[in-house]
Short mmCIF file of C-alpha atoms in Angstrom, two decimals:
data_model
loop_
_atom_site.label_atom_id
_atom_site.label_comp_id
_atom_site.label_asym_id
_atom_site.label_seq_id
_atom_site.Cartn_x
_atom_site.Cartn_y
_atom_site.Cartn_z
CA MET A 770 18.15 -10.71 -23.18
CA LYS A 771 18.81 -6.53 -22.72
CA GLU A 772 16.28 -4.57 -21.19
CA THR A 773 16.45 -0.77 -21.03
CA LEU A 774 16.25 1.14 -18.59
CA GLU A 775 12.37 2.44 -19.76
CA GLU A 776 11.35 -0.98 -19.88
CA ILE A 777 11.85 -1.53 -16.06
CA GLY A 778 11.06 1.77 -14.88
CA THR A 779 7.66 0.79 -16.79
CA ARG A 780 7.52 -2.29 -14.19
CA LEU A 781 8.54 -0.70 -10.90
CA ARG A 782 5.99 2.08 -11.56
CA GLU A 783 3.14 -0.65 -12.11
CA LEU A 784 4.47 -3.01 -9.22
CA ARG A 785 4.88 -0.25 -6.77
CA GLU A 786 1.17 1.20 -8.01
CA LEU A 787 -0.15 -2.58 -7.51
CA ASN A 788 1.51 -2.67 -4.29
CA ARG A 789 -0.39 0.74 -3.43
CA VAL A 790 3.21 2.57 -2.66
CA SER A 791 3.58 6.35 -3.19
CA PRO A 792 6.50 7.49 -4.84
CA LYS A 793 7.66 9.09 -1.51
CA GLU A 794 7.28 6.16 0.28
CA MET A 795 9.89 3.94 -1.94
CA ALA A 796 12.15 7.42 -1.96
CA GLU A 797 11.89 7.48 1.54
CA HIS A 798 12.56 3.09 2.49
CA LEU A 799 15.17 3.60 -0.65
CA LYS A 800 16.99 6.97 0.79
CA VAL A 801 17.49 8.81 -2.43
CA ALA A 802 15.58 11.37 -3.01
CA VAL A 803 11.86 11.58 -4.63
CA ASP A 804 13.03 13.33 -7.75
CA THR A 805 15.65 10.59 -8.16
CA TYR A 806 13.14 7.72 -7.49
CA ASN A 807 10.73 9.44 -10.14
CA CYS A 808 13.52 9.28 -12.50
CA TYR A 809 14.29 5.72 -12.42
CA GLU A 810 10.90 5.18 -13.05
CA ASP A 811 10.90 7.20 -16.05
CA GLY A 812 14.13 5.58 -17.36
CA MET A 813 16.13 8.89 -17.48
CA LEU A 814 18.53 7.54 -14.62
CA ASP A 815 20.58 4.47 -14.19
CA ILE A 816 19.36 2.36 -11.15
CA PRO A 817 21.83 0.89 -8.98
CA ALA A 818 21.99 -3.04 -8.78
CA SER A 819 21.31 -1.77 -4.55
CA ILE A 820 18.10 -0.01 -5.86
CA LEU A 821 17.13 -2.89 -7.47
CA ILE A 822 17.01 -4.95 -4.67
CA GLY A 823 15.92 -2.58 -2.18
CA ILE A 824 12.83 -2.09 -4.65
CA ALA A 825 12.08 -5.85 -4.89
CA ARG A 826 12.10 -6.26 -0.88
CA ARG A 827 10.05 -3.86 -0.20
CA LEU A 828 7.30 -4.87 -3.33
CA ASN A 829 7.94 -8.67 -2.09
CA VAL A 830 8.70 -9.64 -5.03
CA ASP A 831 12.07 -11.21 -6.94
CA THR A 832 14.67 -9.04 -8.64
CA GLY A 833 13.90 -11.09 -11.42
CA LEU A 834 10.46 -9.74 -12.24
CA LEU A 835 11.81 -6.31 -12.01
CA LEU A 836 14.94 -7.05 -14.75
CA THR A 837 12.43 -9.20 -17.12
CA GLY A 838 8.97 -9.09 -16.42
CA GLU A 839 8.94 -12.78 -15.32
CA GLU A 840 8.51 -14.28 -12.38
CA SER A 841 11.63 -16.57 -10.83
CA LYS A 842 10.28 -20.00 -10.00
CA MET A 843 13.33 -22.04 -9.05
CA SER A 844 13.65 -22.80 -5.34
CA ILE A 845 16.36 -25.24 -5.17
CA PHE A 846 18.80 -24.64 -8.29
CA ALA A 847 19.09 -22.41 -11.10
CA ILE A 848 21.45 -22.19 -14.01
CA THR A 849 22.45 -19.63 -16.23
CA ARG A 850 24.06 -20.88 -19.35
CA LYS A 851 27.04 -18.58 -21.14
CA GLY A 852 25.14 -15.80 -22.76
CA GLU A 853 22.28 -15.68 -21.33
CA GLY A 854 22.06 -13.85 -18.66
CA VAL A 855 20.24 -10.86 -18.90
CA GLU A 856 21.73 -7.52 -19.63
CA VAL A 857 20.51 -4.51 -17.98
CA GLU A 858 21.45 -1.07 -19.73
CA ARG A 859 23.16 1.05 -17.19
CA ARG A 860 25.64 3.81 -17.06
CA LYS A 861 27.81 3.88 -19.88
CA GLN A 862 30.74 2.51 -18.45
CA TYR A 863 29.14 -0.44 -16.59
CA HIS A 864 27.81 -3.57 -18.32
CA TYR A 865 25.58 -5.61 -16.00
CA GLN A 866 24.69 -9.28 -16.79
CA SER A 867 22.00 -11.14 -13.82
CA LEU A 868 23.07 -14.54 -13.07
CA ALA A 869 20.49 -15.72 -11.10
CA ARG A 870 17.44 -13.75 -12.17
CA LYS A 871 15.22 -17.17 -12.49
CA PHE A 872 16.15 -18.06 -8.51
CA ALA A 873 13.15 -16.92 -6.42
CA ASN A 874 13.66 -15.19 -3.34
CA LYS A 875 17.83 -14.49 -2.91
CA LYS A 876 19.47 -13.38 -0.39
CA ALA A 877 22.43 -12.30 -2.55
CA GLU A 878 21.82 -11.15 -6.42
CA PRO A 879 25.55 -12.55 -8.63
CA PHE A 880 26.13 -10.72 -11.52
CA ILE A 881 28.89 -10.59 -14.25
CA VAL A 882 30.03 -6.50 -14.57
CA THR A 883 32.34 -5.46 -17.18
CA ILE A 884 33.44 -1.51 -17.10
CA ASP A 885 34.77 -0.14 -20.01
CA PRO A 886 38.13 1.59 -19.59
CA LYS A 887 37.95 5.80 -18.99
CA LYS A 888 38.75 7.26 -22.07
CA GLU A 889 41.76 9.39 -22.00
CA SER A 890 39.80 12.70 -23.25
CA GLN A 891 37.88 12.52 -20.10
CA SER A 892 39.78 14.98 -17.40
CA HIS A 893 36.67 14.38 -14.68
CA PRO A 894 35.55 11.52 -12.97
CA VAL A 895 33.90 9.10 -15.07
CA HIS A 896 31.96 7.19 -12.25
CA SER A 897 29.65 8.50 -9.64
CA LEU A 898 30.40 7.41 -5.55
CA TYR A 899 27.58 5.18 -4.57
CA SER A 900 26.20 4.28 -1.56
CA HIS A 901 23.59 1.68 -0.75
CA PRO A 902 22.74 -0.76 2.45
CA GLY A 903 24.27 -4.18 2.95
CA GLN A 904 27.82 -5.99 1.18
CA GLU A 905 29.15 -6.45 -1.73
CA PHE A 906 32.14 -9.20 -3.12
CA GLU A 907 33.79 -8.41 -6.52
CA TYR A 908 36.29 -10.77 -8.03
CA VAL A 909 38.39 -9.85 -10.49
CA LEU A 910 38.02 -12.03 -13.99
CA GLU A 911 39.56 -10.09 -16.59
CA GLY A 912 41.99 -6.87 -15.62
CA ALA A 913 42.80 -4.17 -13.80
CA LEU A 914 40.71 -2.40 -11.58
CA LYS A 915 40.53 0.59 -8.94
CA ILE A 916 37.93 0.40 -6.40
CA THR A 917 37.50 3.15 -3.90
CA ILE A 918 35.95 2.23 -0.63
CA ASN A 919 35.41 5.57 2.00
CA GLU A 920 38.62 7.28 0.42
CA ASN A 921 40.71 4.25 0.13
CA GLU A 922 41.95 3.20 -3.03
CA VAL A 923 42.63 -0.52 -3.76
CA ILE A 924 43.98 -1.76 -6.95
CA LEU A 925 42.38 -5.34 -8.20
CA ASN A 926 44.02 -7.48 -10.36
CA GLU A 927 42.67 -10.94 -12.04
CA GLY A 928 42.23 -13.06 -9.07
CA ASP A 929 41.45 -10.77 -6.62
CA SER A 930 38.82 -10.27 -4.24
CA ILE A 931 37.81 -7.81 -1.89
CA PHE A 932 34.72 -8.07 0.09
CA PHE A 933 33.42 -4.89 1.57
CA ASP A 934 30.70 -2.43 3.36
CA SER A 935 28.52 -0.80 1.10
CA THR A 936 27.03 1.42 3.28
CA TYR A 937 30.22 3.53 2.37
CA ASP A 938 30.94 5.62 -0.59
CA HIS A 939 33.01 3.42 -3.59
CA VAL A 940 33.40 3.81 -6.93
CA MET A 941 35.05 1.38 -9.59
CA GLU A 942 37.18 1.98 -12.54
CA ALA A 943 39.17 0.49 -14.90
CA LEU A 944 42.57 0.76 -14.93
CA SER A 945 44.28 0.18 -18.47
CA ASP A 946 42.67 0.44 -22.02
CA LYS A 947 40.98 -2.55 -21.77
CA PRO A 948 37.80 -3.73 -19.61
CA VAL A 949 37.73 -5.29 -16.50
CA LYS A 950 35.35 -7.62 -16.14
CA LEU A 951 34.19 -9.09 -12.23
CA LEU A 952 31.53 -11.27 -10.91
CA ALA A 953 29.99 -9.15 -8.68
CA VAL A 954 27.71 -10.28 -5.55
CA VAL A 955 25.05 -7.83 -3.75
CA MET A 956 24.13 -8.56 -0.33
#
């Protein structure tokens, strides 16, 4: 299942309005500009996973509802079979697949993230720096990853992992001409 930014944005707006939260209040909660938040609702801007988590917490809903429009119901366990994770259309180089959308009241969000390689013709950075409240865990399943956290560059290969404070600016990119696949857990 693949959800578009427009579909997710529409759900964000509807849920925000049902909860009587203004765009300004939501932007303040997320620590982003109101214009940026409005772009999320309009489907014009990629929504970082951390922002989706922040919205879900503010609206007291599960991220599964934001991603799919379906309420998460599982409370003991939830299984996501191969190829059945919800794909979210995101930044052009990052592809996210949610692994626990059916589990209610999650304390963390697990994803399979695939990062496309940078094209040789691009002379400027492909990925923007992000920061958000919480922590992240990344485990490289395939490929070689360069992650920059607070101006520190770290190279991770298959089987390597990193746990970090995501309030610091960070960005990830594939090091070779092959995509990087990783397990990411945002908390």
